[in-house]
Amino acid sequence: MTLVAIEEHWICPALTTALEDVPRPDESLAFNELGDHAQRLTDLDEGRIAAMDAQGIDVSVLALTPPGTQSLPPGEAVRLSRTANDLAAAAVGRNPARFRALSTLPMSSPEHVVDELVRAKGLGHVGTMVYGRSGKRFLDDPAYDDFFAAAADLGQPVFIHPQIPSESVRDASYRGLGDLTDLALATFGWGWHVDTATAALRLILRGTFDRHPALQVVLGHWGEMLLFWLDRADSLARVADLPHPVSHYIRTNFHITASGMLNPALLRHALSVTTVDRLLFSTDYPFQHPSRDEIGTFLGHFDSDEDRRKFSSANAAALYGLAL
């Protein structure tokens, strides 16, 4: 069975240097240096393909690891987004049977985002990865509406990836427990996921999908907790005067990937609120390391070979236009 992993991270050395040189570097950059992460993230050739082979993965959709370029000044964000997209396109060109890529966009410069999205699609990028906030500007800000219109028109799915919460939110909710615990709570332990779910919910409440019904968005980590709160979130639609409940948009405009969290209980809940056609496989490489056996065991929890095929590859092929 063909296996496509859609959220497989890499780093651009020039971007990493720029991010480390800003006055207050993003603390989550430290995760890229843990263990052998740096080596794995920079390898876009034989080492990565060997890791894919060991897990039984046929195609990896490369996505720049957080925090992207959105924390950089506009001019630098534009330049380094182009650099990252060129590097990813070159990696795909060297191994077109094994790699595809998501583009990086200069979200701190909204007026340049559409141009880079169009350019990146011309390079062969099959979608894009963004974050819920750029500085103080939320992703649902009207400044990005042209971007969402273009993404819908171009058939470029938008993956909203977690990022560290703002300093003000961290001060209010994620400090006072010790430096390492504070960082873990603000990132992989909780804050990343709440922040991303909120960004997705704000897009719905802003009417983004009513203006752009063809727009498709991907959320990782089984929907960043949003799938588990739809009974309550649906009540927001009435207050926001939306034509549909929140759960309608989740089933119509959102795709959900596992991000290496191969827990059958999470699968069962996802299938209770959306359909198997909306679920996608990923490992969140190199931050999760499911083995070939663990992946095979998880796939055994689907009800049919057809459902397994959809999750393993068919849904990704349809969403990203992959010829497998």
PDB file of N, CA, C and O in Angstrom, residues 242-314:
ATOM      1  N   LEU A 242     -23.039  33.068  11.231  1.00  0.00           N
ATOM      2  CA  LEU A 242     -22.559  32.251  10.121  1.00  0.00           C
ATOM      3  C   LEU A 242     -23.715  31.460   9.528  1.00  0.00           C
ATOM      4  O   LEU A 242     -24.661  31.092  10.236  1.00  0.00           O
ATOM      5  N   PRO A 243     -23.657  31.136   8.253  1.00  0.00           N
ATOM      6  CA  PRO A 243     -24.743  30.356   7.644  1.00  0.00           C
ATOM      7  C   PRO A 243     -24.718  28.883   8.013  1.00  0.00           C
ATOM      8  O   PRO A 243     -25.691  28.166   7.758  1.00  0.00           O
ATOM      9  N   HIS A 244     -23.604  28.414   8.588  1.00  0.00           N
ATOM     10  CA  HIS A 244     -23.467  27.000   8.937  1.00  0.00           C
ATOM     11  C   HIS A 244     -22.821  26.875  10.316  1.00  0.00           C
ATOM     12  O   HIS A 244     -22.093  27.779  10.754  1.00  0.00           O
ATOM     13  N   PRO A 245     -23.019  25.769  10.998  1.00  0.00           N
ATOM     14  CA  PRO A 245     -22.289  25.538  12.247  1.00  0.00           C
ATOM     15  C   PRO A 245     -20.807  25.319  11.976  1.00  0.00           C
ATOM     16  O   PRO A 245     -20.397  24.981  10.862  1.00  0.00           O
ATOM     17  N   VAL A 246     -20.001  25.503  13.000  1.00  0.00           N
ATOM     18  CA  VAL A 246     -18.554  25.329  12.871  1.00  0.00           C
ATOM     19  C   VAL A 246     -18.219  23.932  12.348  1.00  0.00           C
ATOM     20  O   VAL A 246     -17.334  23.759  11.509  1.00  0.00           O
ATOM     21  N   SER A 247     -18.933  22.937  12.830  1.00  0.00           N
ATOM     22  CA  SER A 247     -18.648  21.565  12.407  1.00  0.00           C
ATOM     23  C   SER A 247     -18.845  21.376  10.909  1.00  0.00           C
ATOM     24  O   SER A 247     -18.190  20.527  10.296  1.00  0.00           O
ATOM     25  N   HIS A 248     -19.727  22.138  10.292  1.00  0.00           N
ATOM     26  CA  HIS A 248     -19.907  22.061   8.835  1.00  0.00           C
ATOM     27  C   HIS A 248     -18.608  22.447   8.121  1.00  0.00           C
ATOM     28  O   HIS A 248     -18.198  21.769   7.170  1.00  0.00           O
ATOM     29  N   TYR A 249     -17.979  23.512   8.558  1.00  0.00           N
ATOM     30  CA  TYR A 249     -16.732  23.953   7.916  1.00  0.00           C
ATOM     31  C   TYR A 249     -15.615  22.934   8.157  1.00  0.00           C
ATOM     32  O   TYR A 249     -14.788  22.696   7.263  1.00  0.00           O
ATOM     33  N   ILE A 250     -15.594  22.340   9.342  1.00  0.00           N
ATOM     34  CA  ILE A 250     -14.590  21.317   9.633  1.00  0.00           C
ATOM     35  C   ILE A 250     -14.732  20.150   8.657  1.00  0.00           C
ATOM     36  O   ILE A 250     -13.736  19.620   8.144  1.00  0.00           O
ATOM     37  N   ARG A 251     -15.960  19.754   8.359  1.00  0.00           N
ATOM     38  CA  ARG A 251     -16.176  18.618   7.464  1.00  0.00           C
ATOM     39  C   ARG A 251     -16.041  18.982   5.983  1.00  0.00           C
ATOM     40  O   ARG A 251     -15.861  18.095   5.141  1.00  0.00           O
ATOM     41  N   THR A 252     -16.119  20.279   5.679  1.00  0.00           N
ATOM     42  CA  THR A 252     -16.133  20.719   4.275  1.00  0.00           C
ATOM     43  C   THR A 252     -14.822  21.335   3.823  1.00  0.00           C
ATOM     44  O   THR A 252     -14.411  21.157   2.667  1.00  0.00           O
ATOM     45  N   ASN A 253     -14.153  22.060   4.720  1.00  0.00           N
ATOM     46  CA  ASN A 253     -12.977  22.845   4.335  1.00  0.00           C
ATOM     47  C   ASN A 253     -11.691  22.432   5.040  1.00  0.00           C
ATOM     48  O   ASN A 253     -10.634  23.001   4.742  1.00  0.00           O
ATOM     49  N   PHE A 254     -11.765  21.469   5.947  1.00  0.00           N
ATOM     50  CA  PHE A 254     -10.586  21.096   6.721  1.00  0.00           C
ATOM     51  C   PHE A 254     -10.217  19.630   6.499  1.00  0.00           C
ATOM     52  O   PHE A 254     -11.074  18.767   6.385  1.00  0.00           O
ATOM     53  N   HIS A 255      -8.922  19.404   6.457  1.00  0.00           N
ATOM     54  CA  HIS A 255      -8.351  18.060   6.430  1.00  0.00           C
ATOM     55  C   HIS A 255      -7.499  17.917   7.686  1.00  0.00           C
ATOM     56  O   HIS A 255      -6.877  18.876   8.148  1.00  0.00           O
ATOM     57  N   ILE A 256      -7.446  16.715   8.209  1.00  0.00           N
ATOM     58  CA  ILE A 256      -6.817  16.468   9.502  1.00  0.00           C
ATOM     59  C   ILE A 256      -5.719  15.430   9.332  1.00  0.00           C
ATOM     60  O   ILE A 256      -5.953  14.360   8.740  1.00  0.00           O
ATOM     61  N   THR A 257      -4.532  15.736   9.846  1.00  0.00           N
ATOM     62  CA  THR A 257      -3.453  14.763   9.766  1.00  0.00           C
ATOM     63  C   THR A 257      -2.977  14.355  11.157  1.00  0.00           C
ATOM     64  O   THR A 257      -3.178  15.076  12.136  1.00  0.00           O
ATOM     65  N   ALA A 258      -2.360  13.184  11.212  1.00  0.00           N
ATOM     66  CA  ALA A 258      -2.043  12.565  12.495  1.00  0.00           C
ATOM     67  C   ALA A 258      -0.792  13.118  13.148  1.00  0.00           C
ATOM     68  O   ALA A 258      -0.616  13.011  14.359  1.00  0.00           O
ATOM     69  N   SER A 259       0.134  13.659  12.355  1.00  0.00           N
ATOM     70  CA  SER A 259       1.392  14.194  12.881  1.00  0.00           C
ATOM     71  C   SER A 259       2.146  13.178  13.733  1.00  0.00           C
ATOM     72  O   SER A 259       2.724  13.519  14.764  1.00  0.00           O
ATOM     73  N   GLY A 260       2.122  11.929  13.304  1.00  0.00           N
ATOM     74  CA  GLY A 260       2.874  10.902  14.015  1.00  0.00           C
ATOM     75  C   GLY A 260       2.235  10.395  15.288  1.00  0.00           C
ATOM     76  O   GLY A 260       2.805   9.526  15.961  1.00  0.00           O
ATOM     77  N   MET A 261       1.059  10.925  15.648  1.00  0.00           N
ATOM     78  CA  MET A 261       0.363  10.501  16.866  1.00  0.00           C
ATOM     79  C   MET A 261      -0.551   9.325  16.513  1.00  0.00           C
ATOM     80  O   MET A 261      -1.745   9.498  16.258  1.00  0.00           O
ATOM     81  N   LEU A 262       0.010   8.137  16.478  1.00  0.00           N
ATOM     82  CA  LEU A 262      -0.706   6.975  15.968  1.00  0.00           C
ATOM     83  C   LEU A 262      -1.463   6.270  17.095  1.00  0.00           C
ATOM     84  O   LEU A 262      -1.164   5.143  17.487  1.00  0.00           O
ATOM     85  N   ASN A 263      -2.478   6.970  17.578  1.00  0.00           N
ATOM     86  CA  ASN A 263      -3.298   6.498  18.690  1.00  0.00           C
ATOM     87  C   ASN A 263      -4.680   6.153  18.145  1.00  0.00           C
ATOM     88  O   ASN A 263      -5.385   7.040  17.655  1.00  0.00           O
ATOM     89  N   PRO A 264      -5.094   4.905  18.197  1.00  0.00           N
ATOM     90  CA  PRO A 264      -6.391   4.539  17.624  1.00  0.00           C
ATOM     91  C   PRO A 264      -7.575   5.259  18.273  1.00  0.00           C
ATOM     92  O   PRO A 264      -8.610   5.456  17.625  1.00  0.00           O
ATOM     93  N   ALA A 265      -7.445   5.655  19.529  1.00  0.00           N
ATOM     94  CA  ALA A 265      -8.536   6.395  20.169  1.00  0.00           C
ATOM     95  C   ALA A 265      -8.744   7.749  19.488  1.00  0.00           C
ATOM     96  O   ALA A 265      -9.884   8.209  19.329  1.00  0.00           O
ATOM     97  N   LEU A 266      -7.639   8.392  19.076  1.00  0.00           N
ATOM     98  CA  LEU A 266      -7.751   9.661  18.372  1.00  0.00           C
ATOM     99  C   LEU A 266      -8.377   9.458  16.989  1.00  0.00           C
ATOM    100  O   LEU A 266      -9.171  10.279  16.531  1.00  0.00           O
ATOM    101  N   LEU A 267      -8.027   8.363  16.348  1.00  0.00           N
ATOM    102  CA  LEU A 267      -8.642   8.032  15.061  1.00  0.00           C
ATOM    103  C   LEU A 267     -10.150   7.849  15.222  1.00  0.00           C
ATOM    104  O   LEU A 267     -10.941   8.390  14.435  1.00  0.00           O
ATOM    105  N   ARG A 268     -10.553   7.105  16.219  1.00  0.00           N
ATOM    106  CA  ARG A 268     -11.982   6.848  16.404  1.00  0.00           C
ATOM    107  C   ARG A 268     -12.743   8.145  16.637  1.00  0.00           C
ATOM    108  O   ARG A 268     -13.845   8.326  16.107  1.00  0.00           O
ATOM    109  N   HIS A 269     -12.164   9.044  17.426  1.00  0.00           N
ATOM    110  CA  HIS A 269     -12.883  10.300  17.656  1.00  0.00           C
ATOM    111  C   HIS A 269     -12.950  11.132  16.378  1.00  0.00           C
ATOM    112  O   HIS A 269     -14.002  11.706  16.064  1.00  0.00           O
ATOM    113  N   ALA A 270     -11.851  11.191  15.637  1.00  0.00           N
ATOM    114  CA  ALA A 270     -11.862  11.953  14.387  1.00  0.00           C
ATOM    115  C   ALA A 270     -12.941  11.433  13.451  1.00  0.00           C
ATOM    116  O   ALA A 270     -13.673  12.214  12.814  1.00  0.00           O
ATOM    117  N   LEU A 271     -13.085  10.126  13.371  1.00  0.00           N
ATOM    118  CA  LEU A 271     -14.094   9.543  12.492  1.00  0.00           C
ATOM    119  C   LEU A 271     -15.514   9.778  12.998  1.00  0.00           C
ATOM    120  O   LEU A 271     -16.478   9.644  12.237  1.00  0.00           O
ATOM    121  N   SER A 272     -15.649  10.164  14.267  1.00  0.00           N
ATOM    122  CA  SER A 272     -16.980  10.451  14.804  1.00  0.00           C
ATOM    123  C   SER A 272     -17.450  11.862  14.463  1.00  0.00           C
ATOM    124  O   SER A 272     -18.647  12.156  14.563  1.00  0.00           O
ATOM    125  N   VAL A 273     -16.526  12.739  14.046  1.00  0.00           N
ATOM    126  CA  VAL A 273     -16.914  14.130  13.757  1.00  0.00           C
ATOM    127  C   VAL A 273     -16.621  14.546  12.322  1.00  0.00           C
ATOM    128  O   VAL A 273     -17.098  15.583  11.863  1.00  0.00           O
ATOM    129  N   THR A 274     -15.817  13.768  11.609  1.00  0.00           N
ATOM    130  CA  THR A 274     -15.577  14.032  10.197  1.00  0.00           C
ATOM    131  C   THR A 274     -15.496  12.685   9.489  1.00  0.00           C
ATOM    132  O   THR A 274     -15.782  11.649  10.096  1.00  0.00           O
ATOM    133  N   THR A 275     -15.138  12.680   8.210  1.00  0.00           N
ATOM    134  CA  THR A 275     -15.142  11.429   7.453  1.00  0.00           C
ATOM    135  C   THR A 275     -13.720  10.983   7.155  1.00  0.00           C
ATOM    136  O   THR A 275     -12.776  11.779   7.206  1.00  0.00           O
ATOM    137  N   VAL A 276     -13.577   9.718   6.802  1.00  0.00           N
ATOM    138  CA  VAL A 276     -12.263   9.179   6.486  1.00  0.00           C
ATOM    139  C   VAL A 276     -11.655   9.893   5.284  1.00  0.00           C
ATOM    140  O   VAL A 276     -10.421   9.947   5.150  1.00  0.00           O
ATOM    141  N   ASP A 277     -12.482  10.469   4.425  1.00  0.00           N
ATOM    142  CA  ASP A 277     -11.975  11.195   3.255  1.00  0.00           C
ATOM    143  C   ASP A 277     -11.200  12.446   3.638  1.00  0.00           C
ATOM    144  O   ASP A 277     -10.524  13.033   2.782  1.00  0.00           O
ATOM    145  N   ARG A 278     -11.312  12.865   4.899  1.00  0.00           N
ATOM    146  CA  ARG A 278     -10.665  14.097   5.366  1.00  0.00           C
ATOM    147  C   ARG A 278      -9.426  13.822   6.205  1.00  0.00           C
ATOM    148  O   ARG A 278      -8.832  14.752   6.759  1.00  0.00           O
ATOM    149  N   LEU A 279      -9.008  12.581   6.315  1.00  0.00           N
ATOM    150  CA  LEU A 279      -7.887  12.219   7.185  1.00  0.00           C
ATOM    151  C   LEU A 279      -6.649  11.896   6.358  1.00  0.00           C
ATOM    152  O   LEU A 279      -6.731  11.277   5.306  1.00  0.00           O
ATOM    153  N   LEU A 280      -5.484  12.307   6.873  1.00  0.00           N
ATOM    154  CA  LEU A 280      -4.224  12.198   6.148  1.00  0.00           C
ATOM    155  C   LEU A 280      -3.135  11.648   7.066  1.00  0.00           C
ATOM    156  O   LEU A 280      -3.113  11.927   8.275  1.00  0.00           O
ATOM    157  N   PHE A 281      -2.209  10.925   6.473  1.00  0.00           N
ATOM    158  CA  PHE A 281      -1.082  10.377   7.229  1.00  0.00           C
ATOM    159  C   PHE A 281       0.083  11.371   7.245  1.00  0.00           C
ATOM    160  O   PHE A 281       0.358  12.058   6.254  1.00  0.00           O
ATOM    161  N   SER A 282       0.776  11.436   8.361  1.00  0.00           N
ATOM    162  CA  SER A 282       2.051  12.156   8.453  1.00  0.00           C
ATOM    163  C   SER A 282       2.782  11.648   9.680  1.00  0.00           C
ATOM    164  O   SER A 282       2.185  11.071  10.579  1.00  0.00           O
ATOM    165  N   THR A 283       4.096  11.887   9.707  1.00  0.00           N
ATOM    166  CA  THR A 283       4.876  11.462  10.876  1.00  0.00           C
ATOM    167  C   THR A 283       5.443  12.637  11.664  1.00  0.00           C
ATOM    168  O   THR A 283       5.986  12.447  12.743  1.00  0.00           O
ATOM    169  N   ASP A 284       5.346  13.868  11.125  1.00  0.00           N
ATOM    170  CA  ASP A 284       5.957  15.033  11.771  1.00  0.00           C
ATOM    171  C   ASP A 284       7.478  14.837  11.892  1.00  0.00           C
ATOM    172  O   ASP A 284       8.091  15.188  12.889  1.00  0.00           O
ATOM    173  N   TYR A 285       8.066  14.260  10.853  1.00  0.00           N
ATOM    174  CA  TYR A 285       9.507  13.979  10.826  1.00  0.00           C
ATOM    175  C   TYR A 285      10.306  15.270  11.061  1.00  0.00           C
ATOM    176  O   TYR A 285       9.958  16.316  10.527  1.00  0.00           O
ATOM    177  N   PRO A 286      11.387  15.212  11.837  1.00  0.00           N
ATOM    178  CA  PRO A 286      11.934  14.070  12.577  1.00  0.00           C
ATOM    179  C   PRO A 286      11.520  14.049  14.043  1.00  0.00           C
ATOM    180  O   PRO A 286      12.146  13.367  14.848  1.00  0.00           O
ATOM    181  N   PHE A 287      10.467  14.797  14.369  1.00  0.00           N
ATOM    182  CA  PHE A 287      10.105  14.967  15.775  1.00  0.00           C
ATOM    183  C   PHE A 287       9.341  13.770  16.325  1.00  0.00           C
ATOM    184  O   PHE A 287       9.268  13.586  17.544  1.00  0.00           O
ATOM    185  N   GLN A 288       8.735  12.983  15.448  1.00  0.00           N
ATOM    186  CA  GLN A 288       8.139  11.707  15.821  1.00  0.00           C
ATOM    187  C   GLN A 288       8.825  10.623  14.988  1.00  0.00           C
ATOM    188  O   GLN A 288       9.215  10.868  13.842  1.00  0.00           O
ATOM    189  N   HIS A 289       8.940   9.432  15.555  1.00  0.00           N
ATOM    190  CA  HIS A 289       9.676   8.356  14.888  1.00  0.00           C
ATOM    191  C   HIS A 289       8.884   7.047  14.881  1.00  0.00           C
ATOM    192  O   HIS A 289       9.377   6.024  15.371  1.00  0.00           O
ATOM    193  N   PRO A 290       7.678   7.025  14.336  1.00  0.00           N
ATOM    194  CA  PRO A 290       6.976   5.738  14.294  1.00  0.00           C
ATOM    195  C   PRO A 290       7.697   4.751  13.384  1.00  0.00           C
ATOM    196  O   PRO A 290       8.147   5.109  12.292  1.00  0.00           O
ATOM    197  N   SER A 291       7.820   3.532  13.840  1.00  0.00           N
ATOM    198  CA  SER A 291       8.479   2.502  13.045  1.00  0.00           C
ATOM    199  C   SER A 291       7.512   1.957  11.992  1.00  0.00           C
ATOM    200  O   SER A 291       6.297   2.178  12.052  1.00  0.00           O
ATOM    201  N   ARG A 292       8.072   1.193  11.054  1.00  0.00           N
ATOM    202  CA  ARG A 292       7.231   0.543  10.046  1.00  0.00           C
ATOM    203  C   ARG A 292       6.174  -0.339  10.718  1.00  0.00           C
ATOM    204  O   ARG A 292       4.998  -0.347  10.311  1.00  0.00           O
ATOM    205  N   ASP A 293       6.573  -1.076  11.742  1.00  0.00           N
ATOM    206  CA  ASP A 293       5.621  -1.948  12.434  1.00  0.00           C
ATOM    207  C   ASP A 293       4.532  -1.139  13.145  1.00  0.00           C
ATOM    208  O   ASP A 293       3.359  -1.530  13.130  1.00  0.00           O
ATOM    209  N   GLU A 294       4.923  -0.036  13.784  1.00  0.00           N
ATOM    210  CA  GLU A 294       3.929   0.796  14.472  1.00  0.00           C
ATOM    211  C   GLU A 294       2.941   1.397  13.476  1.00  0.00           C
ATOM    212  O   GLU A 294       1.733   1.482  13.753  1.00  0.00           O
ATOM    213  N   ILE A 295       3.451   1.823  12.330  1.00  0.00           N
ATOM    214  CA  ILE A 295       2.565   2.366  11.295  1.00  0.00           C
ATOM    215  C   ILE A 295       1.613   1.282  10.801  1.00  0.00           C
ATOM    216  O   ILE A 295       0.400   1.508  10.667  1.00  0.00           O
ATOM    217  N   GLY A 296       2.143   0.094  10.532  1.00  0.00           N
ATOM    218  CA  GLY A 296       1.302  -1.006  10.075  1.00  0.00           C
ATOM    219  C   GLY A 296       0.235  -1.379  11.082  1.00  0.00           C
ATOM    220  O   GLY A 296      -0.918  -1.645  10.713  1.00  0.00           O
ATOM    221  N   THR A 297       0.600  -1.413  12.356  1.00  0.00           N
ATOM    222  CA  THR A 297      -0.375  -1.734  13.407  1.00  0.00           C
ATOM    223  C   THR A 297      -1.488  -0.698  13.440  1.00  0.00           C
ATOM    224  O   THR A 297      -2.667  -1.035  13.553  1.00  0.00           O
ATOM    225  N   PHE A 298      -1.111   0.577  13.316  1.00  0.00           N
ATOM    226  CA  PHE A 298      -2.125   1.635  13.340  1.00  0.00           C
ATOM    227  C   PHE A 298      -3.066   1.513  12.143  1.00  0.00           C
ATOM    228  O   PHE A 298      -4.291   1.644  12.284  1.00  0.00           O
ATOM    229  N   LEU A 299      -2.520   1.245  10.974  1.00  0.00           N
ATOM    230  CA  LEU A 299      -3.363   1.112   9.790  1.00  0.00           C
ATOM    231  C   LEU A 299      -4.359  -0.030   9.937  1.00  0.00           C
ATOM    232  O   LEU A 299      -5.434  -0.013   9.325  1.00  0.00           O
ATOM    233  N   GLY A 300      -4.042  -0.986  10.766  1.00  0.00           N
ATOM    234  CA  GLY A 300      -4.953  -2.095  11.007  1.00  0.00           C
ATOM    235  C   GLY A 300      -6.224  -1.695  11.728  1.00  0.00           C
ATOM    236  O   GLY A 300      -7.180  -2.482  11.783  1.00  0.00           O
ATOM    237  N   HIS A 301      -6.275  -0.487  12.272  1.00  0.00           N
ATOM    238  CA  HIS A 301      -7.464  -0.031  12.997  1.00  0.00           C
ATOM    239  C   HIS A 301      -8.525   0.551  12.062  1.00  0.00           C
ATOM    240  O   HIS A 301      -9.618   0.902  12.531  1.00  0.00           O
ATOM    241  N   PHE A 302      -8.226   0.684  10.774  1.00  0.00           N
ATOM    242  CA  PHE A 302      -9.256   1.134   9.833  1.00  0.00           C
ATOM    243  C   PHE A 302     -10.171  -0.035   9.487  1.00  0.00           C
ATOM    244  O   PHE A 302      -9.774  -1.200   9.529  1.00  0.00           O
ATOM    245  N   ASP A 303     -11.408   0.275   9.131  1.00  0.00           N
ATOM    246  CA  ASP A 303     -12.419  -0.760   8.939  1.00  0.00           C
ATOM    247  C   ASP A 303     -12.278  -1.532   7.634  1.00  0.00           C
ATOM    248  O   ASP A 303     -12.843  -2.624   7.512  1.00  0.00           O
ATOM    249  N   SER A 304     -11.578  -0.955   6.654  1.00  0.00           N
ATOM    250  CA  SER A 304     -11.500  -1.619   5.354  1.00  0.00           C
ATOM    251  C   SER A 304     -10.210  -1.238   4.649  1.00  0.00           C
ATOM    252  O   SER A 304      -9.563  -0.231   4.984  1.00  0.00           O
ATOM    253  N   ASP A 305      -9.860  -2.028   3.651  1.00  0.00           N
ATOM    254  CA  ASP A 305      -8.690  -1.703   2.843  1.00  0.00           C
ATOM    255  C   ASP A 305      -8.883  -0.368   2.126  1.00  0.00           C
ATOM    256  O   ASP A 305      -7.925   0.385   1.951  1.00  0.00           O
ATOM    257  N   GLU A 306     -10.108  -0.090   1.726  1.00  0.00           N
ATOM    258  CA  GLU A 306     -10.376   1.177   1.043  1.00  0.00           C
ATOM    259  C   GLU A 306     -10.133   2.363   1.970  1.00  0.00           C
ATOM    260  O   GLU A 306      -9.533   3.366   1.575  1.00  0.00           O
ATOM    261  N   ASP A 307     -10.566   2.264   3.219  1.00  0.00           N
ATOM    262  CA  ASP A 307     -10.319   3.342   4.183  1.00  0.00           C
ATOM    263  C   ASP A 307      -8.831   3.483   4.462  1.00  0.00           C
ATOM    264  O   ASP A 307      -8.314   4.604   4.599  1.00  0.00           O
ATOM    265  N   ARG A 308      -8.122   2.352   4.562  1.00  0.00           N
ATOM    266  CA  ARG A 308      -6.679   2.406   4.757  1.00  0.00           C
ATOM    267  C   ARG A 308      -5.999   3.104   3.578  1.00  0.00           C
ATOM    268  O   ARG A 308      -5.084   3.900   3.752  1.00  0.00           O
ATOM    269  N   ARG A 309      -6.445   2.785   2.374  1.00  0.00           N
ATOM    270  CA  ARG A 309      -5.872   3.399   1.175  1.00  0.00           C
ATOM    271  C   ARG A 309      -6.122   4.902   1.156  1.00  0.00           C
ATOM    272  O   ARG A 309      -5.233   5.686   0.786  1.00  0.00           O
ATOM    273  N   LYS A 310      -7.310   5.308   1.566  1.00  0.00           N
ATOM    274  CA  LYS A 310      -7.612   6.749   1.601  1.00  0.00           C
ATOM    275  C   LYS A 310      -6.673   7.472   2.563  1.00  0.00           C
ATOM    276  O   LYS A 310      -6.079   8.500   2.215  1.00  0.00           O
ATOM    277  N   PHE A 311      -6.550   6.949   3.779  1.00  0.00           N
ATOM    278  CA  PHE A 311      -5.700   7.577   4.785  1.00  0.00           C
ATOM    279  C   PHE A 311      -4.232   7.533   4.380  1.00  0.00           C
ATOM    280  O   PHE A 311      -3.488   8.493   4.579  1.00  0.00           O
ATOM    281  N   SER A 312      -3.804   6.419   3.803  1.00  0.00           N
ATOM    282  CA  SER A 312      -2.391   6.215   3.493  1.00  0.00           C
ATOM    283  C   SER A 312      -1.912   7.066   2.327  1.00  0.00           C
ATOM    284  O   SER A 312      -0.776   7.541   2.332  1.00  0.00           O
ATOM    285  N   SER A 313      -2.768   7.263   1.318  1.00  0.00           N
ATOM    286  CA  SER A 313      -2.275   7.955   0.132  1.00  0.00           C
ATOM    287  C   SER A 313      -3.336   8.634  -0.710  1.00  0.00           C
ATOM    288  O   SER A 313      -3.104   9.713  -1.251  1.00  0.00           O
ATOM    289  N   ALA A 314      -4.512   8.029  -0.843  1.00  0.00           N
ATOM    290  CA  ALA A 314      -5.488   8.539  -1.806  1.00  0.00           C
ATOM    291  C   ALA A 314      -5.975   9.931  -1.450  1.00  0.00           C
ATOM    292  O   ALA A 314      -6.149  10.780  -2.345  1.00  0.00           O
TER     293      ALA A 314
END
